[in-house]
CSV table of C-alpha atoms and ligand atoms in Angstrom, one decimal:
chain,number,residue,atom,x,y,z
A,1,UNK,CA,0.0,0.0,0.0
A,2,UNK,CA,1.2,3.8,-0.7
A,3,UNK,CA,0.5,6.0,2.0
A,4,UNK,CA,-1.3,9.3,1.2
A,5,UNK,CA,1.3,11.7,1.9
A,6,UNK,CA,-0.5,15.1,3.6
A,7,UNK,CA,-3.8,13.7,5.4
A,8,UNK,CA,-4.5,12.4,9.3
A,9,UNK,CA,-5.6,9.1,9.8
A,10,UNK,CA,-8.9,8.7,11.8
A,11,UNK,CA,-7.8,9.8,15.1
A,12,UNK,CA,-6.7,12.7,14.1
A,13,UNK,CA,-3.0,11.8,14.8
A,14,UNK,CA,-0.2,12.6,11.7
A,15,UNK,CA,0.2,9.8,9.1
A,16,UNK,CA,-1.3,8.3,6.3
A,17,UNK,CA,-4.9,9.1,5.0
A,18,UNK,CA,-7.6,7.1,6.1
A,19,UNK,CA,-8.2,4.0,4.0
A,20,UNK,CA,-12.1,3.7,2.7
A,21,UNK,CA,-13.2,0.3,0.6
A,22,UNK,CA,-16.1,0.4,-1.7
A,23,UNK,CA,-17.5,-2.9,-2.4
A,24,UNK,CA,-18.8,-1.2,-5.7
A,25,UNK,CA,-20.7,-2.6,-9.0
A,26,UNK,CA,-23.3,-0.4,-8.3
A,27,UNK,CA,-24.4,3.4,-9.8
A,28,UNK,CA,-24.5,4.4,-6.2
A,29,UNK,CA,-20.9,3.0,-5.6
A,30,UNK,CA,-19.4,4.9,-8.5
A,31,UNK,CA,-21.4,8.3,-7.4
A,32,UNK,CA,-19.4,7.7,-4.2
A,33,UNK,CA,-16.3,7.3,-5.1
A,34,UNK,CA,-16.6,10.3,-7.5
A,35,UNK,CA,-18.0,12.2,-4.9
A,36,UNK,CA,-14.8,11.7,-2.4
A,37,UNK,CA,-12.4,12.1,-5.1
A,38,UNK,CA,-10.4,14.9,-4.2
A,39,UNK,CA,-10.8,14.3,-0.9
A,40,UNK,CA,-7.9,13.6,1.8
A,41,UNK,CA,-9.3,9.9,2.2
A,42,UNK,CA,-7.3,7.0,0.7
A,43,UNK,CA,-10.3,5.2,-1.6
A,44,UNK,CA,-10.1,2.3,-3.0
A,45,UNK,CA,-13.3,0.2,-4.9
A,46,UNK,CA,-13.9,-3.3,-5.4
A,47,UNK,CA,-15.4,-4.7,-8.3
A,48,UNK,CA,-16.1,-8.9,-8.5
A,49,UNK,CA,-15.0,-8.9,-12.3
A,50,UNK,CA,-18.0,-10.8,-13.3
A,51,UNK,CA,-18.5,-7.5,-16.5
A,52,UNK,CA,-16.3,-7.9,-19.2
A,53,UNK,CA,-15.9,-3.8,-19.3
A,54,UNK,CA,-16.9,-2.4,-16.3
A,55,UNK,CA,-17.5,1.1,-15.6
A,56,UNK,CA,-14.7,2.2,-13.6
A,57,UNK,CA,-15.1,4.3,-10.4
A,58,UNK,CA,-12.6,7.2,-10.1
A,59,UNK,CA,-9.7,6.5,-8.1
A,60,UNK,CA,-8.0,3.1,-7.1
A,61,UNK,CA,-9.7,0.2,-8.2
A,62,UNK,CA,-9.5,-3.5,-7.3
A,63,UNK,CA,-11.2,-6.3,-9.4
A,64,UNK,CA,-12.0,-9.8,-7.9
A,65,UNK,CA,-13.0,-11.5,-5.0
A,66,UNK,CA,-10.8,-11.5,-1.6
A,67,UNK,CA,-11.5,-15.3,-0.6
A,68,UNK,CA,-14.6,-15.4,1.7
A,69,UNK,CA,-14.9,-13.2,4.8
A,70,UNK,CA,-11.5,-14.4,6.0
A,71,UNK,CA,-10.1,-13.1,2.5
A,72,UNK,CA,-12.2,-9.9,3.3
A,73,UNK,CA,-10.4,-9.9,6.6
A,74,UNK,CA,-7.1,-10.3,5.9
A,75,UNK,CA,-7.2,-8.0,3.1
A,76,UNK,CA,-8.5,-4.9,5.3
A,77,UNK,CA,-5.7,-5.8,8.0
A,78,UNK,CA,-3.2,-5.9,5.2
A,79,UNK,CA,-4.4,-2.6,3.4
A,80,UNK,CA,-4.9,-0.8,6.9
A,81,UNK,CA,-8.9,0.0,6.2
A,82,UNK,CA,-10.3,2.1,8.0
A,83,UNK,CA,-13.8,2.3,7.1
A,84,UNK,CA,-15.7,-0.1,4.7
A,85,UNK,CA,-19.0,0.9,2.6
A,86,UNK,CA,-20.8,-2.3,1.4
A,87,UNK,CA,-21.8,-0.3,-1.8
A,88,UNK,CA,-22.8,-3.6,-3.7
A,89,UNK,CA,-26.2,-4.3,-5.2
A,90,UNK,CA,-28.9,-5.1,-2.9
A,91,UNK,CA,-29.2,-8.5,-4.3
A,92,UNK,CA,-25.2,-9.1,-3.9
A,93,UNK,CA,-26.4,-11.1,-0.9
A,94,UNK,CA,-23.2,-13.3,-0.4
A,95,UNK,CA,-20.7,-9.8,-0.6
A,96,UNK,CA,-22.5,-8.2,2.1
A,97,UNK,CA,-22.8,-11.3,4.3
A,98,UNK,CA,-18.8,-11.5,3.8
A,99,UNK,CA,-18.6,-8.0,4.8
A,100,UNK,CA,-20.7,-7.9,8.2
A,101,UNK,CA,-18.3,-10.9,8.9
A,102,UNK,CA,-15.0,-9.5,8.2
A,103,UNK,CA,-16.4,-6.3,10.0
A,104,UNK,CA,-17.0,-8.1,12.9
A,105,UNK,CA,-13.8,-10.1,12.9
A,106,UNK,CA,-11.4,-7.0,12.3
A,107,UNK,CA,-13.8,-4.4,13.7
A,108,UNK,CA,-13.7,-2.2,11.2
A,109,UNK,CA,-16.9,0.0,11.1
A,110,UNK,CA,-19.7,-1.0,7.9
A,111,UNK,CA,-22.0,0.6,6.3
A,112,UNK,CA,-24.2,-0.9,3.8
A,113,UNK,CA,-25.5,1.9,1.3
A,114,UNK,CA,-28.8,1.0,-0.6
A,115,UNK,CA,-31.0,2.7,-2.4
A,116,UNK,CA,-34.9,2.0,-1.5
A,117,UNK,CA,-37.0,-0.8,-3.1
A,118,UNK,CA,-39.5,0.4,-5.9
A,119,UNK,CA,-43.3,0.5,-4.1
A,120,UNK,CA,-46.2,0.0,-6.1
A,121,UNK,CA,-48.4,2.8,-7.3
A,122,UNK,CA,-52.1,3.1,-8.8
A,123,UNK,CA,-52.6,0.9,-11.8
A,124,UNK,CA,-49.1,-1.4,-11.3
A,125,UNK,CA,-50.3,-5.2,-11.6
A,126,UNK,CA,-47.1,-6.3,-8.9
A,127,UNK,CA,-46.8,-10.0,-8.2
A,128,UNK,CA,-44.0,-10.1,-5.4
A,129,UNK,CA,-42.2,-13.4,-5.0
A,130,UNK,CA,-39.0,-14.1,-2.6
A,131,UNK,CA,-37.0,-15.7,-5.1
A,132,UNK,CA,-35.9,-16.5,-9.1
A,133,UNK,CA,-37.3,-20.1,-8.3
A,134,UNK,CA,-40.6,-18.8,-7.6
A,135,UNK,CA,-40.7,-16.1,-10.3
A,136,UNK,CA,-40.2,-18.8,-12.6
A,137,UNK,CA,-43.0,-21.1,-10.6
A,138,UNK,CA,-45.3,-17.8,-11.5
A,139,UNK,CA,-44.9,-17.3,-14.6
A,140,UNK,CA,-47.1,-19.8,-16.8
A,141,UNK,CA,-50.2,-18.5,-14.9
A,142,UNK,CA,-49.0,-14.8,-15.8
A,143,UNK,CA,-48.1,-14.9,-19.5
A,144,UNK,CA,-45.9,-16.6,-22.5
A,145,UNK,CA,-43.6,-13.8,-23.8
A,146,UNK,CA,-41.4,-12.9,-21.1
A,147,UNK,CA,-39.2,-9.8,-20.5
A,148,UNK,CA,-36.4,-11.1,-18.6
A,149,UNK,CA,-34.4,-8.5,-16.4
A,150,UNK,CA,-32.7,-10.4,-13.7
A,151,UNK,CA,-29.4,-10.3,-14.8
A,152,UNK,CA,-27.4,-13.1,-16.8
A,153,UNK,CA,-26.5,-14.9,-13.7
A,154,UNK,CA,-30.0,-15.8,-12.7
A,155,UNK,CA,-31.2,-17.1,-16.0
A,156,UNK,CA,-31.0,-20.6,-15.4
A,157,UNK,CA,-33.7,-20.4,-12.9
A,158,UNK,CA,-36.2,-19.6,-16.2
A,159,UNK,CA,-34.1,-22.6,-18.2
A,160,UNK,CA,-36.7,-25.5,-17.3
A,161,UNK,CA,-39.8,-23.5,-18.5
A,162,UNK,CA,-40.1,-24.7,-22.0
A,163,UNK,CA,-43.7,-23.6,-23.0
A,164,UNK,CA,-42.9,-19.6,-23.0
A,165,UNK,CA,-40.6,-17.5,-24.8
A,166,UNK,CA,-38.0,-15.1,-23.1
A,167,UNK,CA,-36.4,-12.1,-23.6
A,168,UNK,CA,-33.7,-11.6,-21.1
A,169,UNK,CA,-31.8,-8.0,-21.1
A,170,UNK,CA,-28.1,-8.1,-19.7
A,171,UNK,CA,-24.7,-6.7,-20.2
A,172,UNK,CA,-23.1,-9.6,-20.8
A,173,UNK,CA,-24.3,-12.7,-22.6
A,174,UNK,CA,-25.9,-15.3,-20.3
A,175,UNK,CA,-24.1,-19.1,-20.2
A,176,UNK,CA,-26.1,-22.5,-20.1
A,177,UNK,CA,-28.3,-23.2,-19.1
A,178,UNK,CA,-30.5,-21.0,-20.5
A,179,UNK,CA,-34.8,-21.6,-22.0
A,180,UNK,CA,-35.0,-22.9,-24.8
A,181,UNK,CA,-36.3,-20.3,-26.6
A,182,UNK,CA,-34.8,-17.3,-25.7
A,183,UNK,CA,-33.4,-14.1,-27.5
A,184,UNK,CA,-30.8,-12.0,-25.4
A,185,UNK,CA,-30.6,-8.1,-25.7
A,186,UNK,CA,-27.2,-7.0,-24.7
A,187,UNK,CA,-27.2,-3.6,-22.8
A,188,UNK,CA,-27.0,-1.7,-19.7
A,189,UNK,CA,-28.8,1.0,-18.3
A,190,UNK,CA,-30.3,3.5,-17.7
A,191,UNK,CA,-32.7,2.8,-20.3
A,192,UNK,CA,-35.9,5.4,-21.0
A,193,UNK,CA,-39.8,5.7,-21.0
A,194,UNK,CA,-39.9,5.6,-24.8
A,195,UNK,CA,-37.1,2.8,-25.3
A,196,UNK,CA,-38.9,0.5,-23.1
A,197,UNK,CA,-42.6,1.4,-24.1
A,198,UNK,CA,-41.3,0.5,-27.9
A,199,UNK,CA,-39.5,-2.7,-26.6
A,200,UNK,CA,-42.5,-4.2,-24.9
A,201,UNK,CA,-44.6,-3.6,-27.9
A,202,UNK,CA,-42.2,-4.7,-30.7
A,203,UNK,CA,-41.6,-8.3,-28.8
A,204,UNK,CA,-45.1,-8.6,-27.8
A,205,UNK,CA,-44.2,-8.9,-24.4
A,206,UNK,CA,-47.0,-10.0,-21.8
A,207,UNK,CA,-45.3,-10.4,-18.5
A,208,UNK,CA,-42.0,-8.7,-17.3
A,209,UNK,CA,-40.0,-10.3,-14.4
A,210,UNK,CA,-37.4,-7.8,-12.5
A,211,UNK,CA,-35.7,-8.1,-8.8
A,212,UNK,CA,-36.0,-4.9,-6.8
A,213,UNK,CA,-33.1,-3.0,-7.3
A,214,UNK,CA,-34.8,0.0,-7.2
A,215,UNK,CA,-33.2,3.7,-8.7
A,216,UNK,CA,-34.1,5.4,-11.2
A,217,UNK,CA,-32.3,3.6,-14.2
A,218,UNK,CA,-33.8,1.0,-14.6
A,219,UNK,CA,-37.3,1.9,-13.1
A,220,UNK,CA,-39.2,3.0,-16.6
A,221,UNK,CA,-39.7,-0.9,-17.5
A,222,UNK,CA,-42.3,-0.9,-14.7
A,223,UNK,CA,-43.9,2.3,-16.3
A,224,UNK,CA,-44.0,1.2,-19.3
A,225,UNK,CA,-45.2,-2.1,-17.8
A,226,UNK,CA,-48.2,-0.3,-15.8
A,227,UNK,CA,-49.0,2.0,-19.0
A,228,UNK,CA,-49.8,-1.1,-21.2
A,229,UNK,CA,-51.9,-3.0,-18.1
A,230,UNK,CA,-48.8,-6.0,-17.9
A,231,UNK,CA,-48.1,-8.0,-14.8
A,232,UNK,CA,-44.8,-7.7,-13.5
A,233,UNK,CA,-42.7,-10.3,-11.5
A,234,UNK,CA,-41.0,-8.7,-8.4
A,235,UNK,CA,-38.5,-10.6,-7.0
A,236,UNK,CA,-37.9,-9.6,-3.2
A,237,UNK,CA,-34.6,-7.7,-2.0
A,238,UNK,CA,-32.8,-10.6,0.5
A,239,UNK,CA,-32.2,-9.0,4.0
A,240,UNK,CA,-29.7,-7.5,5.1
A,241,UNK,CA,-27.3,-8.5,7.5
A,242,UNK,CA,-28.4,-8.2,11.0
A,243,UNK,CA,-26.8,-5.2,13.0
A,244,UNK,CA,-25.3,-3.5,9.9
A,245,UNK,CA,-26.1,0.2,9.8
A,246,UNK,CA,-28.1,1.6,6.8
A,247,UNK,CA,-27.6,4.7,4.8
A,248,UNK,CA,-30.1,5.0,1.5
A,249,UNK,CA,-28.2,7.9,-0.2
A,250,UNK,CA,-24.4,9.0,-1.3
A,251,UNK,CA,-24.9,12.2,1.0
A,252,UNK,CA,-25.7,9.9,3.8
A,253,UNK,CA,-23.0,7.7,3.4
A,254,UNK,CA,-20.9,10.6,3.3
A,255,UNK,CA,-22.4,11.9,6.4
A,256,UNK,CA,-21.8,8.5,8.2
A,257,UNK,CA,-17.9,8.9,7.0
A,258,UNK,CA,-17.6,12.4,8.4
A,259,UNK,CA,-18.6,10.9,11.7
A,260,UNK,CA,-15.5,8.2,11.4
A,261,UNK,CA,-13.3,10.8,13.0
A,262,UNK,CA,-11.6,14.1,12.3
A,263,UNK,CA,-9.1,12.4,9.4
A,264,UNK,CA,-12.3,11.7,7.3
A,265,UNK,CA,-13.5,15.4,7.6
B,301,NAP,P1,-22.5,-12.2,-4.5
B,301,NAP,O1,-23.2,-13.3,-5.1
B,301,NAP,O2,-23.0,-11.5,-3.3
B,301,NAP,O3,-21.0,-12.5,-4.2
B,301,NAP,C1,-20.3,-13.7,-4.7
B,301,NAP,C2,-18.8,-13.5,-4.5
B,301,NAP,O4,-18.4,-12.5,-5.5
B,301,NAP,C3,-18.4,-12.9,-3.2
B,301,NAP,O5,-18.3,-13.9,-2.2
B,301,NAP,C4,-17.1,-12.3,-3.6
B,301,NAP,O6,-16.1,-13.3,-3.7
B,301,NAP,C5,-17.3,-11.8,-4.9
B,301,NAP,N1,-17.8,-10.4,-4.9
B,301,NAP,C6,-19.0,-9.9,-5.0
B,301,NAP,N2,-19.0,-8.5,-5.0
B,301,NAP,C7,-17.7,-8.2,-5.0
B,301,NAP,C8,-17.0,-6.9,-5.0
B,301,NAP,N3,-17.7,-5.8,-5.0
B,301,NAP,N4,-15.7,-6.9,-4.9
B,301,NAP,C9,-15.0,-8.1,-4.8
B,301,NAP,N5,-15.6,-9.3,-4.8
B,301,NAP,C10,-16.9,-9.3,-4.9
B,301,NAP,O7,-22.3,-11.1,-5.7
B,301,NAP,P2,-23.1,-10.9,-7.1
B,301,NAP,O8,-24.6,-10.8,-6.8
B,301,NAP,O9,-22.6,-12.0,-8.0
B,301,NAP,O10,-22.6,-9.5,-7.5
B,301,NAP,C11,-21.3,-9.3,-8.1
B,301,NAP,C12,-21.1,-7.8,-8.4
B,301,NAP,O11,-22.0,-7.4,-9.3
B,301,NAP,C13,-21.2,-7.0,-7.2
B,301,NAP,O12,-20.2,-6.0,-7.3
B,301,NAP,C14,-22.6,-6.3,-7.3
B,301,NAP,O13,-22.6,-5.0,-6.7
B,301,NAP,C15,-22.7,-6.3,-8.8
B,301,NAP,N6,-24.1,-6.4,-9.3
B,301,NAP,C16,-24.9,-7.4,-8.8
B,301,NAP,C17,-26.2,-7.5,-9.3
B,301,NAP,C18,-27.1,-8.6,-8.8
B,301,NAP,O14,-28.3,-8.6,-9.3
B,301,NAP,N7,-26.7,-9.5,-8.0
B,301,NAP,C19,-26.7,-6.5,-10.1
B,301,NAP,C20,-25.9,-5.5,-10.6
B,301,NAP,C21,-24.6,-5.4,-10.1
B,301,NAP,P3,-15.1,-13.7,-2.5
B,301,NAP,O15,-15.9,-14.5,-1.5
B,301,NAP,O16,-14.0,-14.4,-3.1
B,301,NAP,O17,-14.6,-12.4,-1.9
């Protein structure tokens, strides 16, 4: 590790800068790291590697995992962290189980930043489920041309349903198994109101199936869902780990750094 040569550490004694880790891959991580660039903090991000071309945050970057929460661990002893901001996607359920453990073994402070769930308005025709498994279970009762936005990694749970056609949105292509018929649309948010309203009409989409990740990005498929009287398939956020503290914006989680001690001001 290079010391940052001007800043306090968190106790406000002379030395190197304080040492932040993003667990990134979100828009939320990114707006973070942007928004302490500059800063006197020492930041580094972590990405898993699972994108091909990733969006890079600004500053230092890491890509891959660290080896289970004892990985985590040993890495924040070794790197002298000083704060950690679980930054990961609210479905990124094993990283942020990892996390509260390595937290708790070092006892280095976490915070999990997530932006709130979507909530259902007038008109929306919501059918919450807690899992990919039973999305897929739903399904044949719901429709036969399916929009498919869970991300490549989840795909397989769709792979048995034979009768229905899918179309499944992701960055990078999905791997077997896959449904048997399926198209794939390579892209990435955000995506509009007009871009999605055109999408579900040109495939002749009937049901949508999403996780909720909630933001603004990727939220006009359930507009555009609601404005054309289609069910959509929410698939519940896991929980979080127990004890973890919560902020649901970047100003907050720059609020809870602030409080880390007078190096992080
Ligand atoms: P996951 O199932 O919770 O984690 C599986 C393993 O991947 C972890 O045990 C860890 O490996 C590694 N990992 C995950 N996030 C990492 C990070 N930020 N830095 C370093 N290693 C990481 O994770 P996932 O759901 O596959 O998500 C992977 C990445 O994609 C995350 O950065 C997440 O924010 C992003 N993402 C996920 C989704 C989603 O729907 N799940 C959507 C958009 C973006 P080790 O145990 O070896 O440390």
């Amino acid at each position: 590790m290079t010391p940052h040569p001007t800043a306090t550490r968190a106790t406000g004694r002379p030395g190197p800068a304080p040492h932040v880790l993003i667990l990134g891959g979100t828009t939320e991580a990114r707006a973070l790291a942007a928004a302490l660039a500059g800063s006197p903090l020492r930041v580094t991000s972590s990405l898993a590697g699972r994108v091909a071309e990733p969006r890079l945050p600004a500053g230092e970057v890491r890509i891959g995992g660290f080896g289970g929460p004892d990985g985590l661990a040993a890495w924040l002893r070794a790197e002298a962290v000083d704060a950690v901001v679980d930054a990961t996607h609210p479905f990124a359920a094993v990283m942020s189980g990892n996390a509260a453990l390595a937290a708790r073994t070092t006892g280095v402070p976490l915070l999990a930043l997530r932006r709130p769930g979507w909530a259902p308005v007038a008109g929306d025709r919501w059918h919450p489920v807690a899992s990919l498994e039973a999305a897929a279970a739903a399904l044949p009762a719901l429709g036969r041309r399916v929009f498919l936005t869970t991300g490549r990694q989840g795909i397989g749970a769709f792979a048995h349903l034979d009768g229905l056609h899918f179309l499944a949105r992701s960055v990078d292509p999905p791997e077997p198994p896959v449904p048997a018929a399926l198209d794939v649309l390579l892209d990435r948010g955000p995506f509009t109101l007009d871009g999605e309203r055109a999408l579900l009409r040109e495939h002749r989409i009937d049901v949508v199936v999403t996780k909720d990740s909630g933001g603004a990005a990727t939220a006009p498929k359930l507009t555009a869902a609601r404005e054309l009287g289609l069910p959509v398939v929410v698939v519940e956020r896991p929980p979080l780990p127990h004890g973890v503290p919560v902020a649901e914006s970047v100003p907050a989680a720059l609020g809870w750094l602030g409080e880390r001690g007078p190096g992080f001001r």
